[in-house]
Short mmCIF file of C-alpha atoms in Angstrom, two decimals:
data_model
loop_
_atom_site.label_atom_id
_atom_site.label_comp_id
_atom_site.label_asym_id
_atom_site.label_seq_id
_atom_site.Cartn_x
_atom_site.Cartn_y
_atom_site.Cartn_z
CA UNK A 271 39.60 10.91 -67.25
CA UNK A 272 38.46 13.65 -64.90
CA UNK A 273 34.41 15.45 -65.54
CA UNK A 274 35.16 18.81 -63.89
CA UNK A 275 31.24 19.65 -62.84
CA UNK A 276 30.29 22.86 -61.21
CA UNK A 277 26.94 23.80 -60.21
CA UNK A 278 25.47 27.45 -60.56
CA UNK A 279 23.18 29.64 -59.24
CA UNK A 280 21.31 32.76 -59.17
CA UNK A 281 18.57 34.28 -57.10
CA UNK A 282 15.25 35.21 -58.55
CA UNK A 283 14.45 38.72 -58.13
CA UNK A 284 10.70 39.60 -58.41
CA UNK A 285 9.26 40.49 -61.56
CA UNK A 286 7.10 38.67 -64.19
CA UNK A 287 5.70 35.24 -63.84
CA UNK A 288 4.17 35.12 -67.76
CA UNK A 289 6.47 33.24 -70.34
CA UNK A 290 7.90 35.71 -72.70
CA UNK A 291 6.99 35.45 -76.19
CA UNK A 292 7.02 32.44 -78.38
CA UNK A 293 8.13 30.28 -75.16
CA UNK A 294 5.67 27.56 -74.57
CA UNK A 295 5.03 24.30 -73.13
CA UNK A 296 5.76 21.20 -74.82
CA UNK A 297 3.34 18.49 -74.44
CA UNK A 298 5.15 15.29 -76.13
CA UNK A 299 8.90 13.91 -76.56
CA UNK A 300 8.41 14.23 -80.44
CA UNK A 301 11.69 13.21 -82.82
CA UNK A 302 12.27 16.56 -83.39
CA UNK A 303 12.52 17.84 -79.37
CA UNK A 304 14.65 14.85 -78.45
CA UNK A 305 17.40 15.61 -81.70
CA UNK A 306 17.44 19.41 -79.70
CA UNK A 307 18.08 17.47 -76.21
CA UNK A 308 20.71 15.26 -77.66
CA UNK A 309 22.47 19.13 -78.87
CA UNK A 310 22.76 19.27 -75.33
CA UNK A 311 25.62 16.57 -74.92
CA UNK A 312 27.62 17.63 -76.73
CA UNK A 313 29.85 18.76 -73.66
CA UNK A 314 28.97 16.23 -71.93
CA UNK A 315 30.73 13.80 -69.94
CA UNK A 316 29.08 10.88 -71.39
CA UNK A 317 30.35 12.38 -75.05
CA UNK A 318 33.41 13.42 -74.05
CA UNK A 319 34.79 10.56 -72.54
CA UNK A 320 35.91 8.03 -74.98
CA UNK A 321 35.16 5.66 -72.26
CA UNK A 322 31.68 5.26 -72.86
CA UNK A 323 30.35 3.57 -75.77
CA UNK A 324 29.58 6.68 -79.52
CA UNK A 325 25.66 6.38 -78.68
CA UNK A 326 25.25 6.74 -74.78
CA UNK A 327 24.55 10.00 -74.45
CA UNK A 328 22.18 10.07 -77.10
CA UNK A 329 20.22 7.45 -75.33
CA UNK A 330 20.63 9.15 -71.89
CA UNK A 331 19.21 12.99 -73.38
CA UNK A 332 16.80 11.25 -75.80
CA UNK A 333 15.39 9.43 -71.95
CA UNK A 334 15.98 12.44 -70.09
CA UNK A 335 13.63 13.91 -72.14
CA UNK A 336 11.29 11.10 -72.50
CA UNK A 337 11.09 10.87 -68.19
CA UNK A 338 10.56 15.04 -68.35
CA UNK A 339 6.98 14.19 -69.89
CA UNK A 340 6.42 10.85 -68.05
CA UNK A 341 7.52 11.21 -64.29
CA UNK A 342 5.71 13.70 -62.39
CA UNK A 343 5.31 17.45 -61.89
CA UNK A 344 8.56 18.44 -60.72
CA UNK A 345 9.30 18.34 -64.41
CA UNK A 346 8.01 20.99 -67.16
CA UNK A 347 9.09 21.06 -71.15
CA UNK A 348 9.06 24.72 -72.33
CA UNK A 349 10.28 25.03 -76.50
CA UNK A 350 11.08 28.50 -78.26
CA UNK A 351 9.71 28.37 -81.69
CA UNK A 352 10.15 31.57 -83.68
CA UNK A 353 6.94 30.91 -85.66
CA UNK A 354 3.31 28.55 -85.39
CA UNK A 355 4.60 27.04 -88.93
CA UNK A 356 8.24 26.53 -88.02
CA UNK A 357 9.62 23.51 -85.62
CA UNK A 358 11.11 24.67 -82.31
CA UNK A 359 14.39 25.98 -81.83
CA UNK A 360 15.14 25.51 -78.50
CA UNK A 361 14.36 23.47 -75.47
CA UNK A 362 14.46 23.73 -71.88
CA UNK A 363 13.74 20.80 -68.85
CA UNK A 364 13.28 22.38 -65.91
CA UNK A 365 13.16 20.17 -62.73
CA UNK A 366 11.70 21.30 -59.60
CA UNK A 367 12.96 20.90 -55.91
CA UNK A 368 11.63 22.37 -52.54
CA UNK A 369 14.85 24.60 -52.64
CA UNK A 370 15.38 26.09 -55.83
CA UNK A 371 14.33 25.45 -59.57
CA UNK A 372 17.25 23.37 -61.33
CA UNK A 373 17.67 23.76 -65.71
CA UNK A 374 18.06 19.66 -66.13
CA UNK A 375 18.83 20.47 -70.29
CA UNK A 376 18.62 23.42 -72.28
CA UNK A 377 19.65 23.48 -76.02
CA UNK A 378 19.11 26.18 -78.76
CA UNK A 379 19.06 24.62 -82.01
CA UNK A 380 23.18 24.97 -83.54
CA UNK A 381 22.22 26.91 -86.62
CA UNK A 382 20.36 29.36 -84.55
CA UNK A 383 22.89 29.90 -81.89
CA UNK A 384 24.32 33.63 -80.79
CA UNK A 385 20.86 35.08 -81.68
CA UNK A 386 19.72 35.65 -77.82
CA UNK A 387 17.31 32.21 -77.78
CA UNK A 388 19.69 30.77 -74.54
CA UNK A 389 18.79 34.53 -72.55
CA UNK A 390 15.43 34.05 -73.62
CA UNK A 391 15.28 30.06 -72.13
CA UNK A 392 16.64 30.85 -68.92
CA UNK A 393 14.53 34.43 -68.70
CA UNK A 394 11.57 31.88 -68.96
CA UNK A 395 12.92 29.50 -66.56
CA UNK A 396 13.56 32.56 -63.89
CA UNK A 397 9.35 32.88 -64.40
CA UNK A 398 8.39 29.39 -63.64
CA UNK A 399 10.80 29.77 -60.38
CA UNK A 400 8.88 32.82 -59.58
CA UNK A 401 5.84 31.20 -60.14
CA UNK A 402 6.53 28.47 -58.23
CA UNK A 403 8.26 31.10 -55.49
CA UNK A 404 11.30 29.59 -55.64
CA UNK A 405 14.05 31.73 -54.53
CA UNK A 406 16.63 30.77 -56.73
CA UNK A 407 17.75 29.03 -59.93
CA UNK A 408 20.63 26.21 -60.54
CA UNK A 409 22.72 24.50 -63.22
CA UNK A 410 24.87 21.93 -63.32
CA UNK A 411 27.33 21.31 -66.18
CA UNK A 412 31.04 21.02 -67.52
CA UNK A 413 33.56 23.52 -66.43
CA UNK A 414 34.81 23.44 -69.74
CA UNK A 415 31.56 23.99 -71.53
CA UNK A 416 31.11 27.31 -73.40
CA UNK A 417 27.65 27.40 -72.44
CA UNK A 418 29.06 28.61 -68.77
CA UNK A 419 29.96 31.92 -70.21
CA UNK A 420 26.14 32.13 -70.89
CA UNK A 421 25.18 31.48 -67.61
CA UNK A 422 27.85 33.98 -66.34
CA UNK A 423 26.59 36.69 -68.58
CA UNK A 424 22.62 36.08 -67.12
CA UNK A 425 24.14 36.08 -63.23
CA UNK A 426 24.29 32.76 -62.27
CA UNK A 427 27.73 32.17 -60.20
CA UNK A 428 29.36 29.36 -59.08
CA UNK A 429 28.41 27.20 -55.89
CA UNK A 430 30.05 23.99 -56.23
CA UNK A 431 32.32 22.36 -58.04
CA UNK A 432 34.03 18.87 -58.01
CA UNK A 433 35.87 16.57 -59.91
CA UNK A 434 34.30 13.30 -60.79
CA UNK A 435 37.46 10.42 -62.03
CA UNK A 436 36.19 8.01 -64.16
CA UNK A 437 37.97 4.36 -64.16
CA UNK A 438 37.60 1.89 -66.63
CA UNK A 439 38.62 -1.65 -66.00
#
């Protein structure tokens, strides 16, 4: 099999540095935040290749997210939840670099997809960048995964891309 993984970015103009509304940060890796991460795989290369074992990339998101509140600061949580009463709807990792900040997962909840939450993630991870004055912004992912179109739409374009062959003996 052969993971077709491109990397994307966009410069961060000036502007705001606030989180826009009902963005905040998250401060624990509850049930509920890590069944939004494991949305995230579902392009995945560790769920698309039949290689790998049904439950690995639920382990891997459900850690990734775990190690976001755990490691250090070069990682921040940010959820979108539409109400105080409601659970959150979306989540985004952000991971920090000297260069450039880098979206490690974002996920909008499936039933509350085309509704503008994904613009509204990566609007908020433009403002951390900022706020960090970093001058630009990076994702990796799929080729193949409809997300990209996203990503296209909010400027990011591509930088890199490589194909990754995966042999199993």
């Amino acid at each position: 099999m052969a993971d077709h993984k491109i990397r994307l970015v966009q410069s961060v103009a000036a502007g705001a540095t606030h989180l826009p509304d009902r963005i905040y940060p998250a401060t624990a890796a509850t049930d509920h935040l890590q069944a939004l991460a494991i949305q995230a795989s579902e392009y995945s290369r560790f769920r698309v290749d039949p290689g790998f074992e049904a439950d690995v990339a639920d382990r891997l998101y459900a850690e990734w997210l775990r190690q976001a509140f755990t490691q250090d600061l070069t990682h921040e949580v940010l959820v979108y939840q539409a109400h105080d009463d409601l659970p959150a709807t979306g989540v985004l990792i952000l991971r920090n670099t000297e260069e450039r900040t880098e979206i490690a997962i974002i996920a909008v909840d499936k039933g509350c997809r085309g509704r503008g939450l994904g613009s509204l993630l990566i609007e908020a991870a433009r403002c951390r960048a900022r706020a960090r004055n970093q001058a630009s912004l990076q994702v990796v992912t799929q080729a193949g995964n409809p997300a990209r179109r996203l990503y296209e739409r909010e400027g990011f374009r591509l930088e890199h891309e490589e194909y990754l062959y995966h042999l199993w003996l």
